[in-house]
XYZ file of C-alpha atoms in Angstrom:
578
model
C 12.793 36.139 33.248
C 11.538 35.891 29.801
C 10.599 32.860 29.585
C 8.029 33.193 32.583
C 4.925 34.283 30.170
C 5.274 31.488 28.085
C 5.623 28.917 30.652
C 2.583 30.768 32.588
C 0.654 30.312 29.477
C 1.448 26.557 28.235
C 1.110 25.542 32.407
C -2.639 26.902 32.074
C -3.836 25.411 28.612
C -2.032 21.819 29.919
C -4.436 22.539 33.125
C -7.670 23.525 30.911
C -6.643 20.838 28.721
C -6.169 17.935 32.017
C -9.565 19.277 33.936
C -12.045 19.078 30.743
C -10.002 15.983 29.171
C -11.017 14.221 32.118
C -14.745 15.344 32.018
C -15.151 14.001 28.149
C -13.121 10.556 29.490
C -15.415 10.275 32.042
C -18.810 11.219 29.944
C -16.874 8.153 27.381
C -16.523 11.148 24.869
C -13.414 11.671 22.775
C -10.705 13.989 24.761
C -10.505 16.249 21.650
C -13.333 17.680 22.764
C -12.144 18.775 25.950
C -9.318 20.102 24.298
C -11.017 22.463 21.682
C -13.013 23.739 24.743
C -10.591 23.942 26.992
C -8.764 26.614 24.438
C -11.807 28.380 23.667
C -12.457 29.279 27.651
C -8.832 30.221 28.459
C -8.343 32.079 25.017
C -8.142 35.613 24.288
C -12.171 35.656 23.753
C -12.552 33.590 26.187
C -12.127 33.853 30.254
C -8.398 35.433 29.174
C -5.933 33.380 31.507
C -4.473 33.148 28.044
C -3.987 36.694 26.712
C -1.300 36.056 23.911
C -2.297 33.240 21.631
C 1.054 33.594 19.689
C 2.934 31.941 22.859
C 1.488 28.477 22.252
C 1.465 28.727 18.557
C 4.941 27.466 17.899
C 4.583 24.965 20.249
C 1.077 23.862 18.786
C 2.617 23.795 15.414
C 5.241 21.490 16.682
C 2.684 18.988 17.953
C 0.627 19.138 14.025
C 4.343 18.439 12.556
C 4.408 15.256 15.225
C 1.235 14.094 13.946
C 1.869 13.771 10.886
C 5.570 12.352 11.532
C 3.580 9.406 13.252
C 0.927 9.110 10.753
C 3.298 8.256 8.171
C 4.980 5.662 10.358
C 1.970 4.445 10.949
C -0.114 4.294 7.406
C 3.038 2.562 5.469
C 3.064 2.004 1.527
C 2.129 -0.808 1.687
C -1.275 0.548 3.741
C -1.399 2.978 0.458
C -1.514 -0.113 -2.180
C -4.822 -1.346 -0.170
C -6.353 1.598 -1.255
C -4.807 3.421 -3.712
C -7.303 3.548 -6.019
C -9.920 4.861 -3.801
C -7.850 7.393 -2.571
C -6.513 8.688 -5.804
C -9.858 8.398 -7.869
C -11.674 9.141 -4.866
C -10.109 11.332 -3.214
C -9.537 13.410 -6.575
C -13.133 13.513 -7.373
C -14.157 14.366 -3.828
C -11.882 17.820 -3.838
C -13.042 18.572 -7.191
C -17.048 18.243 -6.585
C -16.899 20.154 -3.004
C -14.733 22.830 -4.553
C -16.976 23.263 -7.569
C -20.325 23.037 -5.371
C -18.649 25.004 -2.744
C -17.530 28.116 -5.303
C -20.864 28.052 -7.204
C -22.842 28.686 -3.782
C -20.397 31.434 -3.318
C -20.769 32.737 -6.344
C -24.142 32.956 -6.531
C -23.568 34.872 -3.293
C -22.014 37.108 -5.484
C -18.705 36.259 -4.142
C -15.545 37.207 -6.665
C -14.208 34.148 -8.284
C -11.125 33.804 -6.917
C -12.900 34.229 -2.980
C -15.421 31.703 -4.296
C -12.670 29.469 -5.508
C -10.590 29.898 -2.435
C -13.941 29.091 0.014
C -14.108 25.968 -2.031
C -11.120 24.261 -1.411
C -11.123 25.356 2.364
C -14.198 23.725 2.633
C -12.707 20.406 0.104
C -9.844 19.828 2.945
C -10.782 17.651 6.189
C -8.929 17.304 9.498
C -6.302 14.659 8.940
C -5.226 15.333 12.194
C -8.353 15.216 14.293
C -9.901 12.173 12.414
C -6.739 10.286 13.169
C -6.952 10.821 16.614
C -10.615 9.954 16.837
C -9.727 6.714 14.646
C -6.735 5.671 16.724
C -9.555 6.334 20.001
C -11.725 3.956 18.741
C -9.517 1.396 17.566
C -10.637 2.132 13.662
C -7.657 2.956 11.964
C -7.434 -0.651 10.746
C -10.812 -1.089 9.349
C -11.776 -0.745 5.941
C -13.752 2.674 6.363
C -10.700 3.811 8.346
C -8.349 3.338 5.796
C -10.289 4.420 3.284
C -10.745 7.861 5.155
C -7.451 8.285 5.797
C -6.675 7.642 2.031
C -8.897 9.978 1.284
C -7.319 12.736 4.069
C -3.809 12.024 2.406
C -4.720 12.949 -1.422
C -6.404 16.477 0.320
C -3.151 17.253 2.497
C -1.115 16.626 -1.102
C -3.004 18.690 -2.646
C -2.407 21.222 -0.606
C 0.834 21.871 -2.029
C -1.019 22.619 -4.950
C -2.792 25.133 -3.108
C -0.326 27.086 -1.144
C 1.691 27.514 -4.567
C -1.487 28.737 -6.534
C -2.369 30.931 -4.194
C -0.683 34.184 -5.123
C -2.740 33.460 -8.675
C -6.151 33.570 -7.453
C -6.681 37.327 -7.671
C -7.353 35.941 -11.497
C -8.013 32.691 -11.771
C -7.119 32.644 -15.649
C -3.342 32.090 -14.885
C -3.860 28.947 -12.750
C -2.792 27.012 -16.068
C 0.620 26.934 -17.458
C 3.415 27.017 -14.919
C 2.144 27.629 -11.664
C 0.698 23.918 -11.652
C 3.413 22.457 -13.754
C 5.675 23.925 -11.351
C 4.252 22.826 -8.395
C 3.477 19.572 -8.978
C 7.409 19.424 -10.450
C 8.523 20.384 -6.895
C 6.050 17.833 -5.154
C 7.880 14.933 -7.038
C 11.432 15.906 -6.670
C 10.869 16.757 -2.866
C 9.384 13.269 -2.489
C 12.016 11.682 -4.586
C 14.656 12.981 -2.718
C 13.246 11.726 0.262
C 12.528 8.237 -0.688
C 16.352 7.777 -1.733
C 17.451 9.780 1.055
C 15.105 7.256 3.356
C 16.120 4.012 1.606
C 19.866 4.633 0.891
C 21.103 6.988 4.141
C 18.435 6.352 7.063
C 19.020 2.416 7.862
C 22.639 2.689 7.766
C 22.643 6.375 10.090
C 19.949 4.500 12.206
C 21.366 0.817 12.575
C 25.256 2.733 13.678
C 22.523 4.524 15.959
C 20.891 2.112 17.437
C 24.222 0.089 18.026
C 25.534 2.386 20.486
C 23.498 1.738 23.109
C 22.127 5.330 24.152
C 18.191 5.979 24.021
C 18.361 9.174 23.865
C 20.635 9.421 20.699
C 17.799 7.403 18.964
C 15.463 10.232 20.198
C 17.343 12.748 18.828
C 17.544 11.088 15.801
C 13.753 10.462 14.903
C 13.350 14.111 16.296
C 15.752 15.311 13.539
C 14.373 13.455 10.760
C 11.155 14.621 11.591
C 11.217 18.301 12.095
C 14.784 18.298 9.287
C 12.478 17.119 6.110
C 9.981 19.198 7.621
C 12.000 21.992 7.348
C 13.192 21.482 4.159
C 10.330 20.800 2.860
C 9.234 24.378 3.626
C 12.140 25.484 2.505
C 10.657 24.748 -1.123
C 7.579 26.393 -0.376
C 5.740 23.232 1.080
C 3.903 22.865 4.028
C 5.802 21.401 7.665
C 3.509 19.142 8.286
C 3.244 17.503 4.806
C 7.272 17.072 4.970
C 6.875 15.305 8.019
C 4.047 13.094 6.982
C 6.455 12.370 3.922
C 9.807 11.794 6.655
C 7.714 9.410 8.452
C 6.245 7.136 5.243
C 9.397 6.691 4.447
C 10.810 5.512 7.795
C 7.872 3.487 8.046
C 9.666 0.828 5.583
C 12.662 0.599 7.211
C 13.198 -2.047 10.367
C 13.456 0.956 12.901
C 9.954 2.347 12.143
C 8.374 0.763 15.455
C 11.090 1.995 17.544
C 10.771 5.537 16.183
C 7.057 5.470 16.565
C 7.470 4.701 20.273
C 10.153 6.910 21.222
C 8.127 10.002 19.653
C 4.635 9.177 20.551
C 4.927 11.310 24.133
C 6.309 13.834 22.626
C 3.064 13.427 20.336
C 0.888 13.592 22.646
C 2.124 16.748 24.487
C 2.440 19.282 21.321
C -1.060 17.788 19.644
C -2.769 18.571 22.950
C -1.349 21.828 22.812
C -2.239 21.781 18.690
C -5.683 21.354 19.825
C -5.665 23.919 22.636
C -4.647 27.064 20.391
C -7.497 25.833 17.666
C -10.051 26.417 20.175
C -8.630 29.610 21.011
C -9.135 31.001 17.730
C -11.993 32.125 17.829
C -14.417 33.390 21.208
C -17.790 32.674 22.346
C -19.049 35.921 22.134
C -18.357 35.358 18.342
C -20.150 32.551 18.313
C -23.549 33.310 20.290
C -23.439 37.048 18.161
C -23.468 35.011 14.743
C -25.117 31.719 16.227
C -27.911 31.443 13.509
C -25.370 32.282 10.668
C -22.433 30.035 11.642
C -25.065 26.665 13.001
C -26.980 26.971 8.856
C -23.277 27.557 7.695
C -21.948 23.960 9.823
C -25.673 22.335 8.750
C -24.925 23.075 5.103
C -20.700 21.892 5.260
C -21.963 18.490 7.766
C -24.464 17.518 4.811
C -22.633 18.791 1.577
C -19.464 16.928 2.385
C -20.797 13.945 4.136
C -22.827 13.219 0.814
C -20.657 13.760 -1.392
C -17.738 11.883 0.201
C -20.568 8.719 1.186
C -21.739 9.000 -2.612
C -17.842 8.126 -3.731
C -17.318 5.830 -0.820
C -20.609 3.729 -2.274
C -19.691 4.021 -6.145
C -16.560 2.140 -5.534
C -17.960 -0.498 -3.437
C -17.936 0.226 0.696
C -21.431 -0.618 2.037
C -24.015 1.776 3.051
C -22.617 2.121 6.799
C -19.437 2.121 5.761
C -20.163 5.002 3.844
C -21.869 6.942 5.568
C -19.463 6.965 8.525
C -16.496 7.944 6.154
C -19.395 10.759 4.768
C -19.164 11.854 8.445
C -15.962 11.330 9.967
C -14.699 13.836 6.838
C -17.782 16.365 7.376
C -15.341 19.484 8.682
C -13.164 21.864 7.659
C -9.594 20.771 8.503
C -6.433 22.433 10.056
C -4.598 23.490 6.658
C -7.875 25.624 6.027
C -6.598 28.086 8.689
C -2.861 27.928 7.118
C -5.503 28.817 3.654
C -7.663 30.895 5.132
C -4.595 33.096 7.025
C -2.752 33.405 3.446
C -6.369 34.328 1.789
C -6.864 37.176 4.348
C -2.836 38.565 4.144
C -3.494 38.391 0.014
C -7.070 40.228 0.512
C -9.220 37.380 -0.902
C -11.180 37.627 2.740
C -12.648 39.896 4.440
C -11.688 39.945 8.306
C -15.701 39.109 8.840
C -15.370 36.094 6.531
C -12.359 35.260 7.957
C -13.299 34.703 11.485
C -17.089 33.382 9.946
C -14.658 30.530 8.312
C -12.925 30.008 11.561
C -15.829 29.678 13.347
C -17.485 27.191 11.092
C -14.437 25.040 10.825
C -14.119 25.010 14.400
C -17.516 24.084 15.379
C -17.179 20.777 12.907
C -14.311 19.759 14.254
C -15.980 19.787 17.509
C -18.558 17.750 16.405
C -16.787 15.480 14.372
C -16.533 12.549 16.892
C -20.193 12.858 17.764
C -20.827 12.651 14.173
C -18.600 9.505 13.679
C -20.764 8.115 16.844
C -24.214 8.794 15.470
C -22.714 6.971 11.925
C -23.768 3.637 12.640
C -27.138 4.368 15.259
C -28.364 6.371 12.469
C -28.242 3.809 10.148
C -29.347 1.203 11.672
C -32.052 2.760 12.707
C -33.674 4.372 9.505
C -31.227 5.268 7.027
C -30.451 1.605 5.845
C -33.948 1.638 4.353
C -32.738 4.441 2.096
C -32.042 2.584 -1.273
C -28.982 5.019 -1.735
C -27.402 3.105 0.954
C -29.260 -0.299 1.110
C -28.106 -1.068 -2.402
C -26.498 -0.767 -5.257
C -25.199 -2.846 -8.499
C -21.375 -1.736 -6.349
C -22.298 -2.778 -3.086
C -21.453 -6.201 -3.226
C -21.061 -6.952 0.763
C -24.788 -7.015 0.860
C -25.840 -8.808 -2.216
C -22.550 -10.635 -2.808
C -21.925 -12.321 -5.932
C -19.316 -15.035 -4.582
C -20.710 -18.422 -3.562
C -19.629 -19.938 -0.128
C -19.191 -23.620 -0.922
C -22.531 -25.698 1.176
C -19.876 -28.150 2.379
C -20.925 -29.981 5.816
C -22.430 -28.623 8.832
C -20.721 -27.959 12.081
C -17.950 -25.642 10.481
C -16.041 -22.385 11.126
C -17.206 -18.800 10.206
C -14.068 -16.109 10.739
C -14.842 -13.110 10.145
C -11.992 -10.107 9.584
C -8.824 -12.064 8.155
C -6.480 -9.420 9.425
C -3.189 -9.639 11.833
C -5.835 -12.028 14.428
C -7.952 -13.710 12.286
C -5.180 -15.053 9.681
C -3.116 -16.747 12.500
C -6.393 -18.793 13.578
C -7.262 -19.473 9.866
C -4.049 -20.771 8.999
C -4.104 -22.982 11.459
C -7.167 -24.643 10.623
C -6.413 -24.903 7.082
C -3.209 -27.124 8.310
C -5.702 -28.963 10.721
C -8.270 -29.592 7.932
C -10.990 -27.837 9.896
C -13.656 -26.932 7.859
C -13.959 -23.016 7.650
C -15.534 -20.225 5.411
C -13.342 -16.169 5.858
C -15.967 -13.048 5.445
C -13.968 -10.444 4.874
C -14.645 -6.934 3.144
C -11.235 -6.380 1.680
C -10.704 -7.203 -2.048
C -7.130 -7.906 -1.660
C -7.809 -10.954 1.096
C -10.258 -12.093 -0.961
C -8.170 -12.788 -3.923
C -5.509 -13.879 -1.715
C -7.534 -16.111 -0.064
C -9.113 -17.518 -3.426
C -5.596 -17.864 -4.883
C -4.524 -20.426 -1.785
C -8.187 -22.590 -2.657
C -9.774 -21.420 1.086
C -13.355 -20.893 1.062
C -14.493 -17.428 1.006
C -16.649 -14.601 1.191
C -16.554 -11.137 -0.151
C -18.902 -9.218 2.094
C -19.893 -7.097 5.179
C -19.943 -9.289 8.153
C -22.086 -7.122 9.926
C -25.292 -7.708 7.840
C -27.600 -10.781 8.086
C -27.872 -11.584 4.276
C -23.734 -12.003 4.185
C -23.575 -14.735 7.311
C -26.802 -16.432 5.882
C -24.751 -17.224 2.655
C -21.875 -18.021 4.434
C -24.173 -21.044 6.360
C -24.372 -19.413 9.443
C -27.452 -21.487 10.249
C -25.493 -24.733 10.037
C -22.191 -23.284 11.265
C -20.461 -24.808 14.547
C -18.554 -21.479 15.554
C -18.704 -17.695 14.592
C -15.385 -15.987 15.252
C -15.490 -12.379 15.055
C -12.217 -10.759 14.232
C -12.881 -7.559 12.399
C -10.787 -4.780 13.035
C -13.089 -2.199 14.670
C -15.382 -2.730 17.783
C -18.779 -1.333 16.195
C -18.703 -4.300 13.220
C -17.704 -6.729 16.082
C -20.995 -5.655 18.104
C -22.798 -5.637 15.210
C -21.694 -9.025 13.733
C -22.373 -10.460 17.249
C -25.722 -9.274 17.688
C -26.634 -10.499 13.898
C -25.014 -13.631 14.388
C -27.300 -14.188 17.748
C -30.284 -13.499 15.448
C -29.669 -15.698 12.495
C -28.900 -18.404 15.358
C -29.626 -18.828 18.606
C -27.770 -21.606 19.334
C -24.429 -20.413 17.595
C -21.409 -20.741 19.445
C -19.494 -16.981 19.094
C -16.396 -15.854 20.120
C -15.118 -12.778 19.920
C -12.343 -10.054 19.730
C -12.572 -7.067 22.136
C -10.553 -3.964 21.331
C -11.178 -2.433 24.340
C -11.886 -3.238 28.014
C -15.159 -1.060 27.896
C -16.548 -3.514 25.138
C -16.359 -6.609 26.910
C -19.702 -6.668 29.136
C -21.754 -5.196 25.857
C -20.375 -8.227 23.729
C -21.387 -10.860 26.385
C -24.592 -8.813 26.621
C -25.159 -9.163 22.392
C -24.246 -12.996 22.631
C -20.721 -14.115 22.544
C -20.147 -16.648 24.872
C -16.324 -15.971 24.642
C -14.564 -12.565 24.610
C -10.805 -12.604 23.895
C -8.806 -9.539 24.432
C -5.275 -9.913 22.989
C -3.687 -7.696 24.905
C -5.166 -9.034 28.342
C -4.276 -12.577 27.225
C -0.647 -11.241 26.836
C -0.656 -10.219 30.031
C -2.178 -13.527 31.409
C 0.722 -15.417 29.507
C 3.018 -12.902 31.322
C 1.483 -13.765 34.653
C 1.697 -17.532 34.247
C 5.128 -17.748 33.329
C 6.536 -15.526 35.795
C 4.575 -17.257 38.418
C 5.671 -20.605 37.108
C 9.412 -19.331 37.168
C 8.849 -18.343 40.968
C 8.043 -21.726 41.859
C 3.929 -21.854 42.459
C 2.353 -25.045 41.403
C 0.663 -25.725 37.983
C -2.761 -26.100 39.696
C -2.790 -22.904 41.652
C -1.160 -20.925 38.813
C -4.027 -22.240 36.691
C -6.558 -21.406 39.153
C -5.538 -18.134 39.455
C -5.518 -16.757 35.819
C -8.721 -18.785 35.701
C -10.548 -16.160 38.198
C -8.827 -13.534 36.884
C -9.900 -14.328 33.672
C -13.442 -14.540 34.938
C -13.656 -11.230 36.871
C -12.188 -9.553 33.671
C -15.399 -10.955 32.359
C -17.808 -9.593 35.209
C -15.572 -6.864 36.284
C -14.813 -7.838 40.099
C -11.205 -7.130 41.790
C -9.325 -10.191 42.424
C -6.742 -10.047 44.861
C -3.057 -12.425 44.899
C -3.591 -15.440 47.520
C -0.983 -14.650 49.938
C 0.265 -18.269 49.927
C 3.440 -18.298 48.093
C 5.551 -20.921 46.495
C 5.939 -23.920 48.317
């Protein structure tokens, strides 16, 4: 049967995958990990259970076209307008500086120019894909540094287009003006054109007659055929898969069937990107990597630092504080997957040497290894020693930890929210209509001006720093809510807020099971966890319907509520309903 091989192989990297996933779960490291390893033992250079890469490859490239199908569901336009600017400006000037540093090292290496121009943009590009998952992991993708870094990671997987069409011009760089960018930037616009009206004017209709006939799996099929169709087309024109899908999935991501689509596709997701992740670690083999150890670890020392100080130095010129900056300097410190689509074309067109080949592999896969350790260390290294650096303690931009807005003094005893997001708005609305007595922190601009526009008291600043919850009268507030969208600012706020004041009474947002017992730990004397709540709501209602009385319903969710807190089982009273 022919079929048997591939099955053989996809059965073992799914078991390599499973057996070290579970190792990194349990060691509370990202599963990536255990993926990239798991492909580099059962590769080709590895132990060789997997002897033909080329059999997962097509699946693998699936799972990258997924990815970026549910990124653009997920990071909408109107997630671009938050920070557009950044990401244009920013994003622009952060390709352009690595590629120029990047070719001048290589040409001082006495590299040709178009090899030293090529190196530079492989190096410019980060791992949309890998970041994302790390971000999604952590519960970051709605934070400020998240979206930033993922508005960064968009305007380098555009400009790959530009890329992929220059390439046949590199062997002299002199003709990269005139056409060949005209051209290519022509196509980029008309591809996404036609997708936008195709997306506003075809898709709701096609997915509303859909959706109306009852049948799941036609609406699977569907989101399945957008996806991989503009994908397809987009190639077609000489673009990449996976930046047609990205683009099929933006635009879905406006109409009223984007949720839906993201949920019927995300296991699909999650099969093909483990699989994605599998064959990049089988790229290259360990023998490789302990023959050129010395060479490749300066090589990943010299990419980690370049690109992480660059990208921190734009992050702090347009306003993010110092740890904000430094983890987006971080998370984007590797070489991402369209470098290998780069790197493959560069070797076929004979910009590369096979040595320099695989050396790039190698380096790009040993940052992407370390990427979620290096998003980790971000905020442990600077909190302890890098926030003394003046670089990232402060700066006439940095205005989260010398802000220049004025909390009113108003009375004591009142509110502190900080993060006026999807949670924290609901609560601050509702205290506005009560006539409680509030101030918001809250690092995005657009919130701010919203909130100054509707006459609420407010704060442009960092919430995690001492100096911002000082002005906002901390000392004389009643109750700190912490509400920010990732759980290292809500530790972080907590364990500042304890400091300023003792007494303060905090309660707080938990992303994540794991971070409950640390945020008691830090101080907050309540720790609400939305989706747990949900669940209690669930819980007393169905109880309710079944006919147990108020008291013991009560009672119940009450000590389950608690040994949430302390984690200790709690088992159902047998009684039932009266």
């Amino acid at each position: 049967m022919p079929d048997l091989p591939l099955l053989h192989d996809v059965a073992i990297a799914l078991a390599a995958a499973l057996g070290l996933g579970l190792l990194c779960a349990r060691a509370r490291q990202p599963v990536i990990i255990g993926y990239l390893v798991a492909g580099l033992l059962v590769g080709p250079g590895g132990l060789g259970f997997v002897t033909d890469r080329s059999s997962i490859a097509t699946l693998a490239e699936l799972g990258s076209i997924l990815l970026m199908f549910t990124l653009g569901i997920e990071f909408s336009f109107s997630d671009l307008r938050r920070v557009q600017r950044f990401a244009l400006l920013g994003g622009s000037a952060q390709i352009v500086l690595t590629t120029l540093l990047a070719s001048l090292v290589a040409i001082a290496m006495h590299a040709p120019p178009g090899t030293a121009l090529l190196l530079g943009v492989l190096l410019a590009l980060s791992s949309t894909v890998l970041v994302l998952k790390v971000l999604l992991e952590r519960g970051d993708l709605d934070s400020a540094h998240g979206r930033g870094m993922l508005g960064l990671l968009l305007v380098q997987d555009l400009s790959v287009v530009l890329a992929v069409v220059l390439m046949p011009h590199l062997d002299d760089p002199s003709h990269l003006l005139g056409w060949p960018l005209a051209g290519a930037l022509l196509k980029a616009c008309a591809f996404l054109g036609a997708v936008i009206w195709c997306g506003t004017r075809l898709v709701p209709p096609l997915m509303h007659r859909i959706a109306s006939t009852r049948h799941p799996d036609l609406y699977l099929l569907t989101a399945v055929l957008l996806c991989f169709g503009t994908a397809v087309a987009a190639s077609g024109l000489g673009l990449s898969l996976s930046l047609g899908a990205f683009i099929a999935g933006l635009v879905v991501s406006e109409s009223d069937h984007g949720h839906q689509m993201l949920a019927d596709v995300t296991p699909l997701r999650d099969l093909f990107a483990t699989l994605f992740f599998v064959s990049l670690g089988m790229l290259i083999s360990p023998a490789f990597l302990v023959a050129h150890a010395g060479m490749v670890l300066a090589l990943v020392g010299a990419v980690v630092l370049g690109k992480a100080a660059v990208v921190g130095a734009i992050a702090r010129g347009f306003g993010y504080s110092g740890r904000k900056a430094l983890m987006m300097g971080l998370g984007l410190a590797q070489i991402g997957e369209f470098s290998f689509v780069l790197a493959r074309m560069g070797e076929q067109q004979g910009l590369l040497t096979q040595d320099l080949f695989t050396l790039v592999l190698a380096v790009a896969l040993v940052t992407l290894m370390i990427t979620p350790w290096l998003i980790q260390m971000a905020t442990p290294l600077y909190l302890f020693g890098l926030d003394r650096w003046p670089a990232l303690r402060t700066g006439t931009t940095c205005r989260d930890e010398h802000p220049a807005d004025h909390a009113p003094d108003g009375p004591d005893g009142h509110v502190v929210i900080g993060g006026f997001g999807r949670v924290g708005r609901h609560l601050g609305d509702l205290l506005v209509s009560q006539c409680v007595p509030m101030v918001v922190v809250d690092s995005d601009v657009a919130i701010i001006e919203e909130l100054r526009r509707r006459g609420i008291p407010c704060l442009y600043g960092d919430a995690t720093r001492m100096p911002v919850l000082r002005h906002a009268g901390l000392a004389r507030a009643r109750i700190l809510v912490v509400a920010l969208p990732d759980p290292v600012s809500c530790k972080l706020t907590i364990a500042a807020a304890r400091r300023l004041n003792p007494d303060l009474d905090i309660v707080a947002r938990a992303h994540r099971t794991c971070d409950i017992p640390e945020m008691i730990r830090l101080g907050a004397g309540d720790v609400i966890q939305p989706e747990f709540e949900a669940s209690l709501g669930l819980i007393r209602t169905t109880l309710t319907r079944l006919g147990y009385p108020t008291d013991a319903v009560e009672h119940l969710t009450r000590r389950l509520r608690e040994a949430r807190t302390r984690e200790l089982p709690v088992s159902l009273s047998p009684r039932g309903p009266p």
